[in-house]
Amino acid sequence: MIREQRCEPPSATPRTRRPHARPARSRTVLALLLTAVLAAGLAACSGGSGKRHRIAATQPAKKPNIIFVLTDDLSWNLIAHMPQVQKMQRDGLTFDKFFMADSLCCTSRATIFTGLYPHNTKVRTNFPPLGGYQVFQQNGGERNSFGPALQKAGYRTAFLGKYMNGYLPGDKQGGPRPYVPPGWSEWYVAGNGYPEYDYNLNENGRLINYGHQPQDYLTDVLANKGTDFVQRAGGSSKPFFMEISTFAPHGPFVSAPRYADKFAGLKAPRSPAFNERDVRDKPSWLRKHPKLGKGAIARIDEGFRDRVRMVQSVDDMIGRIRGELATLGIDRDTYVVFGSDNGFHMGEHRLAGGKMTAFDVDIHVPYVVTGPGVGAGRHVGAFAQNTDLAPTFLGLAGLPAPPGADGRSLVPFLRGETPGDWRQAALIEHVKPAPSRDDPDRQDSAPGAPTTYNAIRTNDALYVEYADGEREYYDLARDPNELDNAAKRLPEERRRQLSEQLNALVRCSGQSCASAGRAQ
């Protein structure tokens, strides 16, 4: 007697449940095993009919998750005090030549969101009429940022922390609730979060006030919300993108209470550029600066200590989030990108705390990436810029770069490849902001406010053209600390070559930026 073969697919649900949820990795393995059993059962049943039926393919692999930690005014000299970032460097890849197109908060962030240089975002300062959130929005910055594209591609997206200068978390923009920009599934954003206390957060269209208790410290609040988002999104079938944009270590340099007394006696680094001995060769905006006195140097040292204390909370946050990824079993499916919107000078070239210059201390920033396929302890020496971040995030998601992007995806470098036609120079452009008491980046005479300029940074040179006709040139092979302005001794042919390449970059748009960056 032949026993009838039953052709019912095996159940995809376990008959018994454990009292606790399985880790994400275990659930994934179980799902794959059950899918294989189901396919085998259907194949056996189809064999009895004498016909071959094509078994449907399993669902495509989930796209990688992406976490972007963006700090505010974090300079390279703080990394020595951030063990979790150092661990990221050991586990992943460091871009040794990552430069900001403008060392100013709002302009840098507009470029990060869109992949466009400041001359194309039209965001040139922190406030209207030349910049700020209003100008960013009016010129389509929100629509053209990477958030809407990732969300449309199926990503669960979250933005936490600092958005754009001029954004008000309670602004309803004509709607019934506080406005949330397009492209973000979850939104936890402050306006004035620089003091780290006594701020409002727009939490998904609800305005929530935070006070002055230790648990209200903004960087820690962002860490808690970021970890919570990872826990919730990590178990979903959808990939996720999260940006945590801290106000730290921007002034007024308020640290978490647990670090307030740490690092006593620490001083700001004394590079050869610190309190520069002779500035007679510098442009006029800097040439008038006197040497820093003992009082000014003491204030610089105190400010540096406070900045180091502030970034401890950022470092804690990175450790917590990476630890949560490992606990959930999704660390190998998640890219973590750490970086800054610009650098910060503290005593270099006789300047008190500030930014906006074309000197390396302001434009050269840390960027570190860990994630799937990223080799441990690797360094990339090719020029990268904040124009490349939006194309990179979209590239990791399998999407094309934003239309007309001036930057290019850095994904090939993460895979150990170096495109043969990569840029050989970085563009820096800056418009001097009008003085404003409301500008958190306002610089008086001590920090220095450089004249409007355009600059080009190559492997061996920094060349600056100021709007008032002055020039700077530093031979970085001979003078890496940018002490000797050799513009007046620059051979005419070399000056013309640099000026032509700079002008091509200042006028470039889209693909023409790639070719302008390669010009010799």
Short mmCIF file of C-alpha atoms in Angstrom, two decimals:
data_model
loop_
_atom_site.label_atom_id
_atom_site.label_comp_id
_atom_site.label_asym_id
_atom_site.label_seq_id
_atom_site.Cartn_x
_atom_site.Cartn_y
_atom_site.Cartn_z
CA MET A 1 0.00 0.00 0.00
CA ILE A 2 1.34 3.34 -0.99
CA ARG A 3 1.03 6.05 1.68
CA GLU A 4 -0.38 9.31 0.30
CA GLN A 5 2.14 12.12 0.27
CA ARG A 6 0.80 15.30 1.86
CA CYS A 7 1.70 18.44 -0.02
CA GLU A 8 1.12 21.07 2.64
CA PRO A 9 4.01 23.44 3.23
CA PRO A 10 5.58 23.25 6.68
CA SER A 11 4.49 25.91 9.11
CA ALA A 12 6.70 29.00 9.22
CA THR A 13 5.87 29.57 12.88
CA PRO A 14 7.61 27.64 15.68
CA ARG A 15 5.16 25.54 17.74
CA THR A 16 6.55 26.79 21.01
CA ARG A 17 7.74 30.21 22.03
CA ARG A 18 10.50 30.98 24.42
CA PRO A 19 9.66 33.48 27.13
CA HIS A 20 12.16 36.02 25.72
CA ALA A 21 12.50 37.38 22.20
CA ARG A 22 15.34 35.89 20.16
CA PRO A 23 18.30 38.12 19.26
CA ALA A 24 18.07 39.69 15.78
CA ARG A 25 20.79 37.43 14.34
CA SER A 26 19.06 34.26 15.68
CA ARG A 27 15.75 35.36 14.18
CA THR A 28 17.44 35.92 10.83
CA VAL A 29 19.07 32.48 10.86
CA LEU A 30 15.78 30.84 11.86
CA ALA A 31 13.91 32.60 9.06
CA LEU A 32 16.47 31.41 6.50
CA LEU A 33 16.24 27.80 7.76
CA LEU A 34 12.46 27.82 7.64
CA THR A 35 12.53 29.30 4.14
CA ALA A 36 14.83 26.49 3.01
CA VAL A 37 12.57 23.85 4.58
CA LEU A 38 9.55 25.41 2.91
CA ALA A 39 11.29 25.42 -0.48
CA ALA A 40 12.34 21.78 -0.06
CA GLY A 41 8.82 20.74 0.87
CA LEU A 42 7.32 22.44 -2.14
CA ALA A 43 9.94 20.91 -4.40
CA ALA A 44 9.09 17.41 -3.15
CA CYS A 45 5.43 17.99 -3.75
CA SER A 46 5.94 19.35 -7.25
CA GLY A 47 8.03 16.31 -8.15
CA GLY A 48 5.00 14.00 -7.88
CA SER A 49 3.14 15.81 -10.62
CA GLY A 50 5.76 15.16 -13.25
CA LYS A 51 6.24 18.89 -13.78
CA ARG A 52 9.04 21.14 -12.61
CA HIS A 53 7.99 24.32 -10.91
CA ARG A 54 10.48 27.13 -10.39
CA ILE A 55 10.79 27.86 -6.69
CA ALA A 56 10.41 31.56 -5.93
CA ALA A 57 13.67 33.21 -4.81
CA THR A 58 13.95 34.37 -1.23
CA GLN A 59 13.62 38.06 -0.54
CA PRO A 60 16.66 40.15 -1.48
CA ALA A 61 19.17 40.85 1.25
CA LYS A 62 18.33 43.77 3.51
CA LYS A 63 20.17 46.98 2.68
CA PRO A 64 22.75 48.08 5.25
CA ASN A 65 21.88 50.34 8.15
CA ILE A 66 23.72 53.66 8.41
CA ILE A 67 24.47 55.76 11.51
CA PHE A 68 26.05 59.19 11.09
CA VAL A 69 27.43 60.96 14.18
CA LEU A 70 28.12 64.59 13.26
CA THR A 71 29.83 66.78 15.85
CA ASP A 72 30.05 70.58 15.94
CA ASP A 73 33.46 72.31 15.80
CA LEU A 74 35.39 69.13 16.63
CA SER A 75 39.04 69.43 15.64
CA TRP A 76 41.62 66.69 15.07
CA ASN A 77 43.45 67.46 18.32
CA LEU A 78 40.48 66.19 20.36
CA ILE A 79 40.65 62.65 18.95
CA ALA A 80 43.57 61.83 21.27
CA HIS A 81 41.07 62.11 24.15
CA MET A 82 38.31 59.98 22.58
CA PRO A 83 39.03 56.24 23.09
CA GLN A 84 35.83 55.09 21.36
CA VAL A 85 36.71 57.05 18.22
CA GLN A 86 40.21 55.59 18.39
CA LYS A 87 38.61 52.15 18.56
CA MET A 88 36.61 53.03 15.44
CA GLN A 89 39.91 53.85 13.74
CA ARG A 90 41.33 50.47 14.71
CA ASP A 91 38.16 48.70 13.54
CA GLY A 92 37.62 50.68 10.37
CA LEU A 93 38.84 53.32 7.95
CA THR A 94 40.12 56.86 8.53
CA PHE A 95 40.06 59.54 5.84
CA ASP A 96 43.34 61.35 6.45
CA LYS A 97 42.53 64.22 4.07
CA PHE A 98 38.92 65.16 4.72
CA PHE A 99 38.31 68.88 4.18
CA MET A 100 35.30 71.13 4.69
CA ALA A 101 34.23 73.34 1.82
CA ASP A 102 33.61 76.11 4.38
CA SER A 103 34.53 76.10 8.07
CA LEU A 104 31.18 77.44 9.23
CA CYS A 105 28.24 75.53 10.71
CA CYS A 106 25.28 76.28 8.45
CA THR A 107 27.19 76.33 5.18
CA SER A 108 28.88 73.03 6.01
CA ARG A 109 25.60 71.34 6.94
CA ALA A 110 23.86 72.54 3.80
CA THR A 111 26.67 70.95 1.80
CA ILE A 112 26.47 67.73 3.82
CA PHE A 113 22.73 67.40 3.18
CA THR A 114 22.86 68.07 -0.57
CA GLY A 115 26.34 67.20 -1.88
CA LEU A 116 26.65 70.74 -3.29
CA TYR A 117 29.38 73.31 -2.71
CA PRO A 118 28.27 76.49 -0.86
CA HIS A 119 28.25 78.47 -4.12
CA ASN A 120 25.54 76.07 -5.34
CA THR A 121 23.51 75.65 -2.13
CA LYS A 122 23.42 79.48 -1.89
CA VAL A 123 23.91 79.10 1.88
CA ARG A 124 26.94 81.30 2.52
CA THR A 125 26.48 82.37 6.17
CA ASN A 126 24.44 81.36 9.23
CA PHE A 127 21.63 83.89 8.79
CA PRO A 128 19.61 85.59 5.99
CA PRO A 129 19.93 87.14 3.56
CA LEU A 130 23.06 85.14 2.69
CA GLY A 131 22.40 81.95 4.61
CA GLY A 132 20.71 80.12 7.43
CA TYR A 133 17.80 77.69 7.49
CA GLN A 134 15.48 80.04 5.59
CA VAL A 135 17.82 80.28 2.60
CA PHE A 136 18.48 76.53 2.69
CA GLN A 137 14.76 75.81 2.59
CA GLN A 138 13.94 78.43 -0.06
CA ASN A 139 16.57 76.95 -2.39
CA GLY A 140 15.16 73.43 -2.14
CA GLY A 141 17.71 72.13 0.35
CA GLU A 142 15.21 70.05 2.31
CA ARG A 143 13.69 68.45 -0.78
CA ASN A 144 17.11 67.72 -2.26
CA SER A 145 18.77 66.34 0.88
CA PHE A 146 19.55 62.65 1.28
CA GLY A 147 16.73 62.10 3.84
CA PRO A 148 13.76 62.04 1.43
CA ALA A 149 15.68 59.85 -1.04
CA LEU A 150 16.54 57.29 1.65
CA GLN A 151 13.01 57.26 2.99
CA LYS A 152 11.58 56.76 -0.50
CA ALA A 153 13.96 53.82 -0.95
CA GLY A 154 12.47 52.08 2.08
CA TYR A 155 14.69 53.33 4.89
CA ARG A 156 13.38 54.19 8.31
CA THR A 157 15.04 57.54 8.94
CA ALA A 158 15.74 59.48 12.14
CA PHE A 159 17.37 62.84 12.78
CA LEU A 160 18.44 63.93 16.26
CA GLY A 161 20.10 67.05 17.64
CA LYS A 162 21.23 70.13 15.72
CA TYR A 163 19.71 70.83 12.30
CA MET A 164 20.39 74.23 10.71
CA ASN A 165 21.12 77.68 12.15
CA GLY A 166 17.84 79.58 12.24
CA TYR A 167 15.62 76.51 12.61
CA LEU A 168 13.08 76.95 15.43
CA PRO A 169 11.71 73.70 16.88
CA GLY A 170 8.33 75.26 17.72
CA ASP A 171 7.75 76.83 14.29
CA LYS A 172 4.59 75.35 12.73
CA GLN A 173 5.15 76.87 9.28
CA GLY A 174 1.39 77.17 8.74
CA GLY A 175 0.54 73.69 9.99
CA PRO A 176 -1.26 72.58 13.16
CA ARG A 177 1.89 71.18 14.84
CA PRO A 178 5.59 72.03 14.99
CA TYR A 179 7.09 71.44 11.56
CA VAL A 180 9.04 68.31 10.69
CA PRO A 181 10.98 68.48 7.39
CA PRO A 182 10.27 65.91 4.67
CA GLY A 183 12.21 62.65 4.62
CA TRP A 184 12.38 61.89 8.34
CA SER A 185 10.41 59.07 9.97
CA GLU A 186 11.47 60.30 13.42
CA TRP A 187 12.59 63.79 14.42
CA TYR A 188 14.11 64.96 17.73
CA VAL A 189 15.64 68.37 17.04
CA ALA A 190 16.60 71.44 19.09
CA GLY A 191 17.07 75.07 18.16
CA ASN A 192 19.48 76.66 20.63
CA GLY A 193 21.08 73.61 22.23
CA TYR A 194 24.53 75.13 22.68
CA PRO A 195 24.25 75.51 26.48
CA GLU A 196 23.29 71.78 26.67
CA TYR A 197 20.48 72.65 29.15
CA ASP A 198 17.16 74.56 29.13
CA TYR A 199 16.17 73.83 25.54
CA ASN A 200 13.15 72.60 23.57
CA LEU A 201 13.07 69.55 21.33
CA ASN A 202 10.64 69.11 18.46
CA GLU A 203 9.84 65.43 19.05
CA ASN A 204 7.94 64.26 16.01
CA GLY A 205 5.77 67.39 15.96
CA ARG A 206 5.48 67.81 19.74
CA LEU A 207 7.44 70.53 21.55
CA ILE A 208 9.07 69.10 24.69
CA ASN A 209 10.94 71.26 27.19
CA TYR A 210 14.09 70.08 28.98
CA GLY A 211 15.44 71.80 32.07
CA HIS A 212 18.68 71.99 34.00
CA GLN A 213 18.86 68.64 35.77
CA PRO A 214 21.82 66.32 35.08
CA GLN A 215 19.57 64.00 33.07
CA ASP A 216 18.67 66.94 30.78
CA TYR A 217 22.23 67.26 29.45
CA LEU A 218 21.55 67.36 25.72
CA THR A 219 24.32 65.07 24.45
CA ASP A 220 23.17 62.38 26.91
CA VAL A 221 19.52 62.88 25.92
CA LEU A 222 20.51 62.36 22.28
CA ALA A 223 22.47 59.25 23.24
CA ASN A 224 19.43 57.82 25.01
CA LYS A 225 17.11 58.56 22.12
CA GLY A 226 19.62 57.24 19.60
CA THR A 227 20.08 53.99 21.47
CA ASP A 228 16.30 53.62 21.78
CA PHE A 229 15.88 54.14 18.03
CA VAL A 230 18.52 51.50 17.28
CA GLN A 231 16.77 49.03 19.59
CA ARG A 232 13.40 49.61 17.92
CA ALA A 233 14.61 49.84 14.33
CA GLY A 234 17.15 47.03 14.65
CA GLY A 235 14.48 44.35 14.86
CA SER A 236 12.61 45.60 11.79
CA SER A 237 12.81 44.17 8.30
CA LYS A 238 13.43 47.72 7.05
CA PRO A 239 16.94 49.19 6.99
CA PHE A 240 17.46 52.37 8.95
CA PHE A 241 19.43 55.60 8.70
CA MET A 242 20.05 57.71 11.80
CA GLU A 243 21.92 60.99 12.08
CA ILE A 244 22.84 62.21 15.54
CA SER A 245 24.08 65.77 15.25
CA THR A 246 25.52 66.99 18.54
CA PHE A 247 26.01 70.58 19.61
CA ALA A 248 29.18 69.43 21.37
CA PRO A 249 31.92 70.61 21.51
CA HIS A 250 30.67 74.01 20.32
CA GLY A 251 30.86 76.88 22.81
CA PRO A 252 29.98 77.82 25.53
CA PHE A 253 31.83 74.55 26.32
CA VAL A 254 29.47 73.05 28.92
CA SER A 255 30.41 69.52 29.91
CA ALA A 256 28.31 66.83 31.57
CA PRO A 257 28.54 67.00 35.40
CA ARG A 258 30.41 63.69 35.59
CA TYR A 259 33.31 65.19 33.62
CA ALA A 260 33.35 68.71 35.06
CA ASP A 261 36.46 68.08 37.18
CA LYS A 262 38.38 65.82 34.81
CA PHE A 263 41.54 66.69 32.87
CA ALA A 264 42.79 69.25 35.34
CA GLY A 265 46.03 70.80 34.14
CA LEU A 266 45.54 69.82 30.50
CA LYS A 267 46.72 72.51 28.07
CA ALA A 268 45.92 73.27 24.46
CA PRO A 269 48.45 71.71 22.06
CA ARG A 270 51.47 73.90 21.34
CA SER A 271 52.11 73.32 17.66
CA PRO A 272 54.71 75.55 15.91
CA ALA A 273 51.75 77.70 14.81
CA PHE A 274 50.64 78.36 18.40
CA ASN A 275 51.03 82.08 19.18
CA GLU A 276 52.97 82.45 15.93
CA ARG A 277 56.17 84.39 16.42
CA ASP A 278 56.03 86.57 13.27
CA VAL A 279 52.83 87.41 11.36
CA ARG A 280 54.15 90.29 9.27
CA ASP A 281 53.76 88.19 6.12
CA LYS A 282 50.10 87.38 6.84
CA PRO A 283 47.11 89.13 5.18
CA SER A 284 45.96 92.38 6.78
CA TRP A 285 43.02 90.86 8.69
CA LEU A 286 45.51 88.71 10.63
CA ARG A 287 48.66 90.83 10.49
CA LYS A 288 47.36 93.28 13.11
CA HIS A 289 46.93 90.59 15.78
CA PRO A 290 49.32 91.02 18.72
CA LYS A 291 50.95 88.05 20.40
CA LEU A 292 48.76 86.29 22.94
CA GLY A 293 49.46 87.28 26.52
CA LYS A 294 49.46 85.04 29.59
CA GLY A 295 45.81 85.76 30.34
CA ALA A 296 44.68 84.93 26.80
CA ILE A 297 46.72 81.72 26.78
CA ALA A 298 45.24 80.70 30.16
CA ARG A 299 41.73 81.20 28.73
CA ILE A 300 42.65 79.12 25.68
CA ASP A 301 43.92 76.31 27.90
CA GLU A 302 40.75 76.43 29.98
CA GLY A 303 38.62 76.34 26.84
CA PHE A 304 40.54 73.38 25.48
CA ARG A 305 40.04 71.47 28.74
CA ASP A 306 36.31 72.16 28.56
CA ARG A 307 36.17 70.96 24.96
CA VAL A 308 37.93 67.73 25.95
CA ARG A 309 35.42 67.31 28.79
CA MET A 310 32.51 67.88 26.38
CA VAL A 311 33.59 65.24 23.89
CA GLN A 312 33.69 62.59 26.59
CA SER A 313 29.89 62.45 26.39
CA VAL A 314 30.07 62.16 22.61
CA ASP A 315 32.58 59.33 23.00
CA ASP A 316 30.30 57.62 25.53
CA MET A 317 27.45 57.86 23.04
CA ILE A 318 29.50 56.22 20.30
CA GLY A 319 30.44 53.39 22.62
CA ARG A 320 26.82 52.86 23.69
CA ILE A 321 25.47 52.80 20.15
CA ARG A 322 28.16 50.48 18.80
CA GLY A 323 27.65 48.24 21.82
CA GLU A 324 23.92 48.12 21.17
CA LEU A 325 24.52 47.18 17.55
CA ALA A 326 26.68 44.27 18.71
CA THR A 327 24.12 43.16 21.29
CA LEU A 328 21.40 43.11 18.63
CA GLY A 329 23.65 41.24 16.24
CA ILE A 330 23.44 43.91 13.55
CA ASP A 331 26.89 45.47 13.90
CA ARG A 332 28.07 43.64 10.77
CA ASP A 333 25.10 45.03 8.85
CA THR A 334 25.58 48.65 9.94
CA TYR A 335 27.90 51.43 8.80
CA VAL A 336 28.88 53.94 11.48
CA VAL A 337 30.29 57.25 10.23
CA PHE A 338 31.86 59.75 12.64
CA GLY A 339 32.90 63.28 11.70
CA SER A 340 32.67 67.02 12.26
CA ASP A 341 31.15 69.99 10.43
CA ASN A 342 34.40 72.00 10.72
CA GLY A 343 37.57 72.33 12.73
CA PHE A 344 38.50 74.91 15.36
CA HIS A 345 41.56 77.01 16.15
CA MET A 346 42.71 77.75 19.70
CA GLY A 347 45.86 79.84 19.76
CA GLU A 348 47.19 78.95 16.31
CA HIS A 349 48.46 82.00 14.36
CA ARG A 350 47.76 84.21 17.43
CA LEU A 351 43.99 83.53 17.12
CA ALA A 352 41.78 82.81 20.12
CA GLY A 353 39.05 80.17 19.83
CA GLY A 354 37.27 80.23 16.48
CA LYS A 355 37.13 78.97 12.88
CA MET A 356 36.38 80.24 9.33
CA THR A 357 40.00 80.47 8.19
CA ALA A 358 41.58 78.44 5.39
CA PHE A 359 44.24 77.07 7.74
CA ASP A 360 44.26 73.30 8.17
CA VAL A 361 43.25 73.51 11.82
CA ASP A 362 39.85 74.86 10.67
CA ILE A 363 39.20 72.99 7.44
CA HIS A 364 40.87 69.59 8.01
CA VAL A 365 38.58 67.37 10.10
CA PRO A 366 38.35 63.73 11.29
CA TYR A 367 36.15 61.25 9.40
CA VAL A 368 36.10 57.59 10.41
CA VAL A 369 33.91 54.75 9.05
CA THR A 370 33.24 51.22 10.28
CA GLY A 371 30.92 48.66 8.75
CA PRO A 372 30.46 45.78 6.30
CA GLY A 373 33.53 45.20 4.13
CA VAL A 374 35.52 48.05 5.69
CA GLY A 375 39.03 46.82 6.47
CA ALA A 376 40.36 47.30 9.98
CA GLY A 377 42.95 49.99 10.62
CA ARG A 378 42.92 51.35 7.07
CA HIS A 379 43.76 54.91 6.04
CA VAL A 380 42.81 56.75 2.84
CA GLY A 381 45.08 59.52 1.61
CA ALA A 382 42.83 60.76 -1.22
CA PHE A 383 41.02 64.10 -0.86
CA ALA A 384 37.49 63.80 0.50
CA GLN A 385 35.07 66.65 1.22
CA ASN A 386 31.67 67.18 2.81
CA THR A 387 30.28 67.33 -0.73
CA ASP A 388 30.86 63.56 -0.80
CA LEU A 389 28.70 62.60 2.18
CA ALA A 390 25.24 62.71 0.57
CA PRO A 391 26.42 60.67 -2.45
CA THR A 392 28.07 58.22 -0.04
CA PHE A 393 24.97 57.66 2.09
CA LEU A 394 22.87 57.11 -1.01
CA GLY A 395 25.58 54.90 -2.52
CA LEU A 396 25.60 52.67 0.56
CA ALA A 397 21.84 52.28 0.08
CA GLY A 398 22.34 51.30 -3.56
CA LEU A 399 21.04 54.62 -4.86
CA PRO A 400 22.54 57.09 -7.34
CA ALA A 401 24.05 60.35 -6.17
CA PRO A 402 21.70 63.34 -5.83
CA PRO A 403 20.97 65.02 -9.18
CA GLY A 404 23.68 67.52 -10.00
CA ALA A 405 25.79 66.66 -6.93
CA ASP A 406 29.19 68.32 -6.86
CA GLY A 407 30.66 65.51 -4.75
CA ARG A 408 31.13 61.80 -5.38
CA SER A 409 30.46 58.64 -3.40
CA LEU A 410 33.23 57.44 -1.10
CA VAL A 411 31.92 53.86 -1.23
CA PRO A 412 34.79 52.63 -3.47
CA PHE A 413 37.29 53.62 -0.77
CA LEU A 414 35.30 51.68 1.83
CA ARG A 415 35.70 48.62 -0.38
CA GLY A 416 39.43 49.10 -0.74
CA GLU A 417 39.30 50.66 -4.21
CA THR A 418 40.70 53.98 -5.41
CA PRO A 419 39.03 55.54 -8.46
CA GLY A 420 41.69 56.52 -11.00
CA ASP A 421 40.04 59.85 -11.79
CA TRP A 422 39.68 61.08 -8.21
CA ARG A 423 40.12 64.75 -7.27
CA GLN A 424 43.58 66.07 -6.47
CA ALA A 425 42.51 69.25 -4.72
CA ALA A 426 39.90 70.54 -2.27
CA LEU A 427 37.91 73.76 -2.64
CA ILE A 428 37.37 76.04 0.35
CA GLU A 429 35.13 79.09 -0.03
CA HIS A 430 34.02 81.53 2.63
CA VAL A 431 31.90 84.67 2.81
CA LYS A 432 32.58 86.89 5.83
CA PRO A 433 29.35 87.04 7.86
CA ALA A 434 27.86 90.34 8.93
CA PRO A 435 28.23 90.92 12.68
CA SER A 436 25.26 89.63 14.67
CA ARG A 437 24.76 89.17 18.40
CA ASP A 438 22.49 86.21 17.60
CA ASP A 439 25.16 84.33 15.65
CA PRO A 440 26.65 81.52 17.80
CA ASP A 441 29.70 81.62 15.53
CA ARG A 442 30.24 85.37 15.81
CA GLN A 443 33.95 86.16 15.99
CA ASP A 444 35.32 89.40 17.32
CA SER A 445 38.87 90.63 16.90
CA ALA A 446 40.50 87.99 19.14
CA PRO A 447 39.30 84.85 17.29
CA GLY A 448 39.66 86.71 14.00
CA ALA A 449 37.11 87.11 11.20
CA PRO A 450 38.84 86.61 7.86
CA THR A 451 37.94 88.61 4.81
CA THR A 452 35.81 86.83 2.19
CA TYR A 453 38.02 84.39 0.30
CA ASN A 454 38.30 81.35 -1.97
CA ALA A 455 41.07 78.81 -1.49
CA ILE A 456 42.43 75.61 -2.94
CA ARG A 457 44.19 72.92 -0.90
CA THR A 458 46.43 70.46 -2.75
CA ASN A 459 48.81 67.80 -1.47
CA ASP A 460 51.67 70.26 -1.26
CA ALA A 461 50.10 73.71 -1.12
CA LEU A 462 47.43 76.03 0.25
CA TYR A 463 46.58 78.96 -2.02
CA VAL A 464 44.11 81.66 -0.92
CA GLU A 465 42.61 84.56 -2.88
CA TYR A 466 40.91 87.22 -0.75
CA ALA A 467 38.15 89.48 -2.04
CA ASP A 468 40.28 92.52 -1.22
CA GLY A 469 43.05 91.33 -3.56
CA GLU A 470 45.44 89.87 -0.96
CA ARG A 471 46.93 86.41 -1.45
CA GLU A 472 48.36 83.60 0.67
CA TYR A 473 50.50 80.66 -0.42
CA TYR A 474 52.04 78.00 1.79
CA ASP A 475 54.41 75.34 0.56
CA LEU A 476 53.15 72.50 2.77
CA ALA A 477 55.98 70.15 1.92
CA ARG A 478 58.44 72.63 3.41
CA ASP A 479 56.09 74.49 5.76
CA PRO A 480 53.34 72.12 7.06
CA ASN A 481 52.39 74.52 9.88
CA GLU A 482 51.57 77.34 7.43
CA LEU A 483 53.95 79.86 8.95
CA ASP A 484 55.60 81.38 5.87
CA ASN A 485 53.27 83.12 3.44
CA ALA A 486 55.25 82.82 0.21
CA ALA A 487 52.64 84.41 -2.08
CA LYS A 488 54.95 87.24 -3.11
CA ARG A 489 57.69 84.76 -4.02
CA LEU A 490 55.42 82.42 -5.96
CA PRO A 491 56.50 82.00 -9.61
CA GLU A 492 53.97 83.56 -11.96
CA GLU A 493 53.31 80.34 -13.85
CA ARG A 494 52.52 78.46 -10.63
CA ARG A 495 50.32 81.30 -9.37
CA ARG A 496 48.38 81.35 -12.66
CA GLN A 497 47.96 77.57 -12.58
CA LEU A 498 46.55 77.60 -9.05
CA SER A 499 44.34 80.60 -9.73
CA GLU A 500 42.85 79.02 -12.85
CA GLN A 501 42.08 75.77 -11.05
CA LEU A 502 40.58 77.69 -8.12
CA ASN A 503 38.36 79.74 -10.43
CA ALA A 504 37.22 76.59 -12.23
CA LEU A 505 36.21 75.04 -8.90
CA VAL A 506 34.43 78.20 -7.73
CA ARG A 507 32.32 78.14 -10.92
CA CYS A 508 31.81 74.38 -11.11
CA SER A 509 28.54 72.49 -10.87
CA GLY A 510 27.85 68.76 -10.94
CA GLN A 511 30.24 66.69 -13.02
CA SER A 512 32.36 69.70 -13.93
CA CYS A 513 33.51 69.81 -10.27
CA ALA A 514 35.19 66.43 -10.65
CA SER A 515 37.18 67.55 -13.67
CA ALA A 516 38.03 70.92 -12.06
CA GLY A 517 39.37 69.11 -9.02
CA ARG A 518 41.75 67.09 -11.21
CA ALA A 519 43.21 69.98 -13.15
CA GLN A 520 46.98 70.41 -12.82
#
